[in-house]
mmCIF file of C-alpha atoms in Angstrom:
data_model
loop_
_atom_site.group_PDB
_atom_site.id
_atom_site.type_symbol
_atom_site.label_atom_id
_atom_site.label_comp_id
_atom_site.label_asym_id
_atom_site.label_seq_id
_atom_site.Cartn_x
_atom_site.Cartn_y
_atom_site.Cartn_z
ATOM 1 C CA UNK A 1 19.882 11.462 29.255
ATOM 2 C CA UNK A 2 22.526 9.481 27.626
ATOM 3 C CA UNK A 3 23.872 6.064 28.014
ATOM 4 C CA UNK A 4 27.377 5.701 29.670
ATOM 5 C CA UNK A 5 28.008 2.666 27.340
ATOM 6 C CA UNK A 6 29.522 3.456 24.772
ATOM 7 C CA UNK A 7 28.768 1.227 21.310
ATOM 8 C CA UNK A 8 32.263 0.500 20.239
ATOM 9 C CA UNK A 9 31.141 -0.763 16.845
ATOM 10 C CA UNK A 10 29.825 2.531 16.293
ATOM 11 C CA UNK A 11 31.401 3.940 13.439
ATOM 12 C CA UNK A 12 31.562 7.818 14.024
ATOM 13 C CA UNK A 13 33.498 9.460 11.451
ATOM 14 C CA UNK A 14 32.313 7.034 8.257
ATOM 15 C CA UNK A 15 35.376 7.897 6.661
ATOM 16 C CA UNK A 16 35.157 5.218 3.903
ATOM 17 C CA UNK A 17 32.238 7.081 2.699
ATOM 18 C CA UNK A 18 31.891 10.192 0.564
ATOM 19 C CA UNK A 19 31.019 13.323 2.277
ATOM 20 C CA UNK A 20 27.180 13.685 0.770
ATOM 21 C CA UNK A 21 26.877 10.175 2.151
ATOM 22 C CA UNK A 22 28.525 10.680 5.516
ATOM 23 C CA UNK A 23 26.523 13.732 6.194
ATOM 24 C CA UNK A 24 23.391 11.944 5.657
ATOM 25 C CA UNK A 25 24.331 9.459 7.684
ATOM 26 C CA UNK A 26 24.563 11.367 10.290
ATOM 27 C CA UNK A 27 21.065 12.822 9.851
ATOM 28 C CA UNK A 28 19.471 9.646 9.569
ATOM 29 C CA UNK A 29 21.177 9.069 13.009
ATOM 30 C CA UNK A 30 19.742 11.659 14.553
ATOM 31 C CA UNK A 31 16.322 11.003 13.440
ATOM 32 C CA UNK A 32 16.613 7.499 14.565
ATOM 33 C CA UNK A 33 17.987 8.934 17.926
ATOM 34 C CA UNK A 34 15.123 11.446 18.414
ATOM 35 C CA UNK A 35 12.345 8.467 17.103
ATOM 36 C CA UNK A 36 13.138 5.933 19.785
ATOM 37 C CA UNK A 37 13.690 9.002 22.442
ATOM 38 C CA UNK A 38 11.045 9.664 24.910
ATOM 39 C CA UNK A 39 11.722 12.906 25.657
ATOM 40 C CA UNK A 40 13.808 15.551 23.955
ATOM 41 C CA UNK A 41 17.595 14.780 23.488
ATOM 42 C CA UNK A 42 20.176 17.473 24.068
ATOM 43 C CA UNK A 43 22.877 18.480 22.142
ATOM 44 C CA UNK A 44 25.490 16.784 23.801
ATOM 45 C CA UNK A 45 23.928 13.562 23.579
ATOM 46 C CA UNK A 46 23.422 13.791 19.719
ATOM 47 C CA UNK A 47 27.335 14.769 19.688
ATOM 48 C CA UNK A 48 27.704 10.824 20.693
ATOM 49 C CA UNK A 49 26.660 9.389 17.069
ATOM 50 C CA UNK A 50 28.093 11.809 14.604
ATOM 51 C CA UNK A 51 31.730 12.565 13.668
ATOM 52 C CA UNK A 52 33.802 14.984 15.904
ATOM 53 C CA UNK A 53 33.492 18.335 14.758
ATOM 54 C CA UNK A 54 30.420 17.698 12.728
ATOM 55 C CA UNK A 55 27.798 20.191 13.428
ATOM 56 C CA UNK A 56 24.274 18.763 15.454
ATOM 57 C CA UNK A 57 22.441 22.039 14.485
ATOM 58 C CA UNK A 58 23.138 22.104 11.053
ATOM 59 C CA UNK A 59 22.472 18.355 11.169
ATOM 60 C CA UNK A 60 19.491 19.329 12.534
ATOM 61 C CA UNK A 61 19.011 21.879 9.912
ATOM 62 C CA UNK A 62 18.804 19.737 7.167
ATOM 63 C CA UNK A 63 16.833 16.993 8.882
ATOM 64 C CA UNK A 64 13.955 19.609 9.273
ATOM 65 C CA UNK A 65 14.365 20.892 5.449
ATOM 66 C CA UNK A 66 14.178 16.593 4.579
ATOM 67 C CA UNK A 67 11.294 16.093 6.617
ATOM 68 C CA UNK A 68 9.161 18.778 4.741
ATOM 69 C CA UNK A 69 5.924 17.226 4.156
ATOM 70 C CA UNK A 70 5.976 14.583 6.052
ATOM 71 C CA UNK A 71 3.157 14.234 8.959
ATOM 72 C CA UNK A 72 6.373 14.946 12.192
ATOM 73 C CA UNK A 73 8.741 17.397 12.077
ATOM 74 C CA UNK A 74 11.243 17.769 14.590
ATOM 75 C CA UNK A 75 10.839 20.493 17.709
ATOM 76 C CA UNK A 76 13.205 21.966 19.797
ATOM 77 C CA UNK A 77 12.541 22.513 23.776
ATOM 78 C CA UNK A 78 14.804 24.206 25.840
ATOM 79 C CA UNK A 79 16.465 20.927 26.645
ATOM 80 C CA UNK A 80 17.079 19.742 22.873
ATOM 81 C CA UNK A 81 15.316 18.597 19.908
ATOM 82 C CA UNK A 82 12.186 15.529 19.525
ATOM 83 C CA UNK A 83 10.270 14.385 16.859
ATOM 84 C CA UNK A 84 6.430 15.179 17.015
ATOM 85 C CA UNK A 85 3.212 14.404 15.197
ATOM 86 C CA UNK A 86 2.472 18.005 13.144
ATOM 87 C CA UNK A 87 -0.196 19.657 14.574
ATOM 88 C CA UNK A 88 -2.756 19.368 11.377
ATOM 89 C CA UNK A 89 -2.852 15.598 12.134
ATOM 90 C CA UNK A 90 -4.282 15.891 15.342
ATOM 91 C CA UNK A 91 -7.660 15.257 14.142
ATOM 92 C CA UNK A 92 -6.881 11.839 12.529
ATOM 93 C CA UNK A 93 -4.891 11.040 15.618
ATOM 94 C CA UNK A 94 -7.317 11.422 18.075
ATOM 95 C CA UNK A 95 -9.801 9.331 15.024
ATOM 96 C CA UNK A 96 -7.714 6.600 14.532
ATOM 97 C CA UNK A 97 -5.035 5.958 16.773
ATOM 98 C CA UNK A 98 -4.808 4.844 20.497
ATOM 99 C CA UNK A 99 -2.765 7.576 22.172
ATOM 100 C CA UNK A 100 -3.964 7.064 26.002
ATOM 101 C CA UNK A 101 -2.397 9.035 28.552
ATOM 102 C CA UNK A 102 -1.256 10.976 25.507
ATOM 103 C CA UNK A 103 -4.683 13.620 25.998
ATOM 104 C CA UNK A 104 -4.189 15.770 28.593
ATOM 105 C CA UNK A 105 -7.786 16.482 29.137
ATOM 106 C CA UNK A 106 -7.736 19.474 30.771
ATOM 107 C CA UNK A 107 -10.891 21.723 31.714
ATOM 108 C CA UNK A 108 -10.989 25.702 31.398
ATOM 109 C CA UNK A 109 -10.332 26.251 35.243
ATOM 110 C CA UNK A 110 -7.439 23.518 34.478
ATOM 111 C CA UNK A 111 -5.507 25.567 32.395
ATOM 112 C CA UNK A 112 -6.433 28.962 34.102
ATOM 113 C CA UNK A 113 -5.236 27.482 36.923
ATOM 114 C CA UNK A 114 -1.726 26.229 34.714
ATOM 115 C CA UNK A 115 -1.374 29.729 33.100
ATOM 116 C CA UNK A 116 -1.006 31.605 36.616
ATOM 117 C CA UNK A 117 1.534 29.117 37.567
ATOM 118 C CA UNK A 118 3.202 29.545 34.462
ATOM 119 C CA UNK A 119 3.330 33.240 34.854
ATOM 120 C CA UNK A 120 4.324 33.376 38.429
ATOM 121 C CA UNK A 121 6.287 30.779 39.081
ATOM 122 C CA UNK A 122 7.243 29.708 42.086
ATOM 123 C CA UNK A 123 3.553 29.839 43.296
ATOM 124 C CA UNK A 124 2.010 28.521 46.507
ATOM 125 C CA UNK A 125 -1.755 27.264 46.626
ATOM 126 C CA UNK A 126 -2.023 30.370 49.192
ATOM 127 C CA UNK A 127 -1.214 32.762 46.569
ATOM 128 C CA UNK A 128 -3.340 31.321 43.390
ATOM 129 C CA UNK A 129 -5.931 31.843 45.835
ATOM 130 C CA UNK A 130 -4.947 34.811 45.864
ATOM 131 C CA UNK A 131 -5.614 35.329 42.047
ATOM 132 C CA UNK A 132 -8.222 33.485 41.682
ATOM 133 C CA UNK A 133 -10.186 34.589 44.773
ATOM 134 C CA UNK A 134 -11.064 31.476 46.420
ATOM 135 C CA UNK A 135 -9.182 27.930 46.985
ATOM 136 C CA UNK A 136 -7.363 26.078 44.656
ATOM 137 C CA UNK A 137 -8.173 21.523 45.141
ATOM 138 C CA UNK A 138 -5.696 19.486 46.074
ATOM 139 C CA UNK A 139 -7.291 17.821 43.234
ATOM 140 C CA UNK A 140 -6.585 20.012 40.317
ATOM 141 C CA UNK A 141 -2.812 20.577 41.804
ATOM 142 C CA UNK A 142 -2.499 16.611 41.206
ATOM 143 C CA UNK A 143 -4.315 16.394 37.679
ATOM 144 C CA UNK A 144 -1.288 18.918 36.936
ATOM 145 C CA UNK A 145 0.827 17.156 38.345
ATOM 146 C CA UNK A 146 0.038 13.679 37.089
ATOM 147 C CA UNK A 147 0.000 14.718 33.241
ATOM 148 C CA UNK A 148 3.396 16.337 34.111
ATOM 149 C CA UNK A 149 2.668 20.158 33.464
ATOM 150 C CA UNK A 150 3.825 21.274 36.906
ATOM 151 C CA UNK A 151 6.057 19.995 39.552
ATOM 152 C CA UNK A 152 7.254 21.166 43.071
ATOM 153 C CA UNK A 153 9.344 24.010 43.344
ATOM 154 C CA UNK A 154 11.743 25.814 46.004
ATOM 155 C CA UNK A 155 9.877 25.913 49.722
ATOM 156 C CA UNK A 156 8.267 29.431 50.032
ATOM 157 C CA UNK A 157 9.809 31.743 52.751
ATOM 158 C CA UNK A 158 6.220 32.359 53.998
ATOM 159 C CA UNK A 159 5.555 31.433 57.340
ATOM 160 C CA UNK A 160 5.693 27.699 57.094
ATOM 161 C CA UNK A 161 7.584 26.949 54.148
ATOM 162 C CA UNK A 162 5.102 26.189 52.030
ATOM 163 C CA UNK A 163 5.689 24.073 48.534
ATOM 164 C CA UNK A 164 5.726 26.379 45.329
ATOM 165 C CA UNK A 165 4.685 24.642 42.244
ATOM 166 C CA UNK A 166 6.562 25.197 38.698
ATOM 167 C CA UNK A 167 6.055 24.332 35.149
ATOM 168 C CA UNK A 168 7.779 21.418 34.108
ATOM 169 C CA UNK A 169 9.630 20.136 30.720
ATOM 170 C CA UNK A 170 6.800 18.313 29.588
ATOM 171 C CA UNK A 171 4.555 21.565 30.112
ATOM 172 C CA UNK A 172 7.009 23.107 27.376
ATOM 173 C CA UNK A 173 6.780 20.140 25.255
ATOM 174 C CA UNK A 174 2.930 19.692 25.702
ATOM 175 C CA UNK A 175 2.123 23.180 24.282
ATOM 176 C CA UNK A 176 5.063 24.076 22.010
ATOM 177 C CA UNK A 177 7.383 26.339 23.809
ATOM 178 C CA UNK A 178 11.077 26.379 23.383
ATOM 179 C CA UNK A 179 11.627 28.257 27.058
ATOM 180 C CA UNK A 180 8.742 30.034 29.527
ATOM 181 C CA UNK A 181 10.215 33.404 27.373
ATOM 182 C CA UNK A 182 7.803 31.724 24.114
ATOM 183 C CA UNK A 183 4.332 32.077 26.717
ATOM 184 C CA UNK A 184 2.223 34.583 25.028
ATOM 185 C CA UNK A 185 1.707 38.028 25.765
ATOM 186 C CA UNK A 186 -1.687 39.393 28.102
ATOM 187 C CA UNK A 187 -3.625 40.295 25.091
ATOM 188 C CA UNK A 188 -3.411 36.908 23.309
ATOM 189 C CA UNK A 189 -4.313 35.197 26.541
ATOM 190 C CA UNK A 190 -6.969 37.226 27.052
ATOM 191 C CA UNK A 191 -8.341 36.549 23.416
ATOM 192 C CA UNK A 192 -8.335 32.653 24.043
ATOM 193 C CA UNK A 193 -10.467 33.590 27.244
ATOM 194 C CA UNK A 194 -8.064 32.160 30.154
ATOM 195 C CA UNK A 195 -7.043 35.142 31.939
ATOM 196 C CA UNK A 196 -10.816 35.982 32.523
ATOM 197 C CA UNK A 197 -11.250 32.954 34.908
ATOM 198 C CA UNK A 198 -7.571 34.282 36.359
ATOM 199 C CA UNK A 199 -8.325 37.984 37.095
ATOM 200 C CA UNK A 200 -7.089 38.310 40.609
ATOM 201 C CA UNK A 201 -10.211 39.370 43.157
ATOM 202 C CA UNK A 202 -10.985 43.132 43.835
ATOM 203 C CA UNK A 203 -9.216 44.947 46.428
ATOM 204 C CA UNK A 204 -12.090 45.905 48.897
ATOM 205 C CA UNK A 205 -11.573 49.079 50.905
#
């Protein structure tokens, strides 16, 4: 989310410097933007440090094709664009560097569990029971939720309202989706082994 401040001193339009300059400028303001940025910016809000009428994707465009080769690229989300680590340095990462809370740590029944709220969204606990054929902890619901992957959706009109749980942002973020439309198809899920553990119980007769 942006600031409401404005920086005054902020020069947007750079017109005292040639165009090759100015445009780079701009990228490198964007990059420094989406560095210091906790979570990804929007559009709008990289609008507020370039010149009107200067275009954020191709900005964008060009910051990817300079950052070629480096170890981050930049990643868009269906709320805007962050930089990230690339994923061939995860390795050395997890080596080298403290990342903390950064892990999501996650068992197999964690992300079958994640997956069938992912695909039916808004889901109760009663109805990944359902799926799954037997209860779903209080305990795994909050592991989701405390790593950020799912959050509490629109009350169920089941008899008592229950909550429904839905995917968050960070879920996107955390396994490189631009929007839920980017989830792979049955058969790919089904070659990673996660909708084994989620193949809804038998109908009995």
């Amino acid at each position: 989310m942006a600031k409401d401040h404005v920086d005054t001193d902020l020069d947007l339009e750079l017109e005292d410097l040639p165009s090759e300059l100015r445009w780079r400028e701009w990228m490198r303001r964007i990059e420094a933007v989406l560095f210091a940025s906790a979570s990804p910016v929007p559009r709008d809000d990289l609008a507020r440090v370039v010149g009107q009428g200067a275009s954020v994707d191709l900005l964008i465009e060009d910051l990817i094709a300079d950052l070629e080769g480096r170890s981050f690229e930049v990643a868009q989300t269906a709320d805007g664009w962050m930089l990230r680590t690339r994923a061939t340095y995860a390795p050395a990462i997890r080596t080298a560097a403290d990342v903390g809370d950064q892990d999501l740590d996650l068992r197999d029944y964690d992300i079958a569990v994640l997956a069938a709220i992912a695909y039916h969204q808004p889901i109760t606990r009663d109805e990944l029971k359902d799926i799954f054929g037997k209860e779903i902890s209080r305990d795994l619901i909050g592991r989701l939720h405390a790593r950020g992957l799912i959050g509490t959706g629109p009350r169920s009109p089941r008899r008592g309202s229950p909550y429904t749980y839905v995917t968050t942002e960070q879920f996107l973020v955390a396994f490189d989706l631009e929007t839920l439309q980017d989830l792979p198809n049955r058969e790919q899920l089904e070659d990673a082994g996660i909708t084994t553990a989620a193949e809804p119980r038998a109908e009995t007769t």
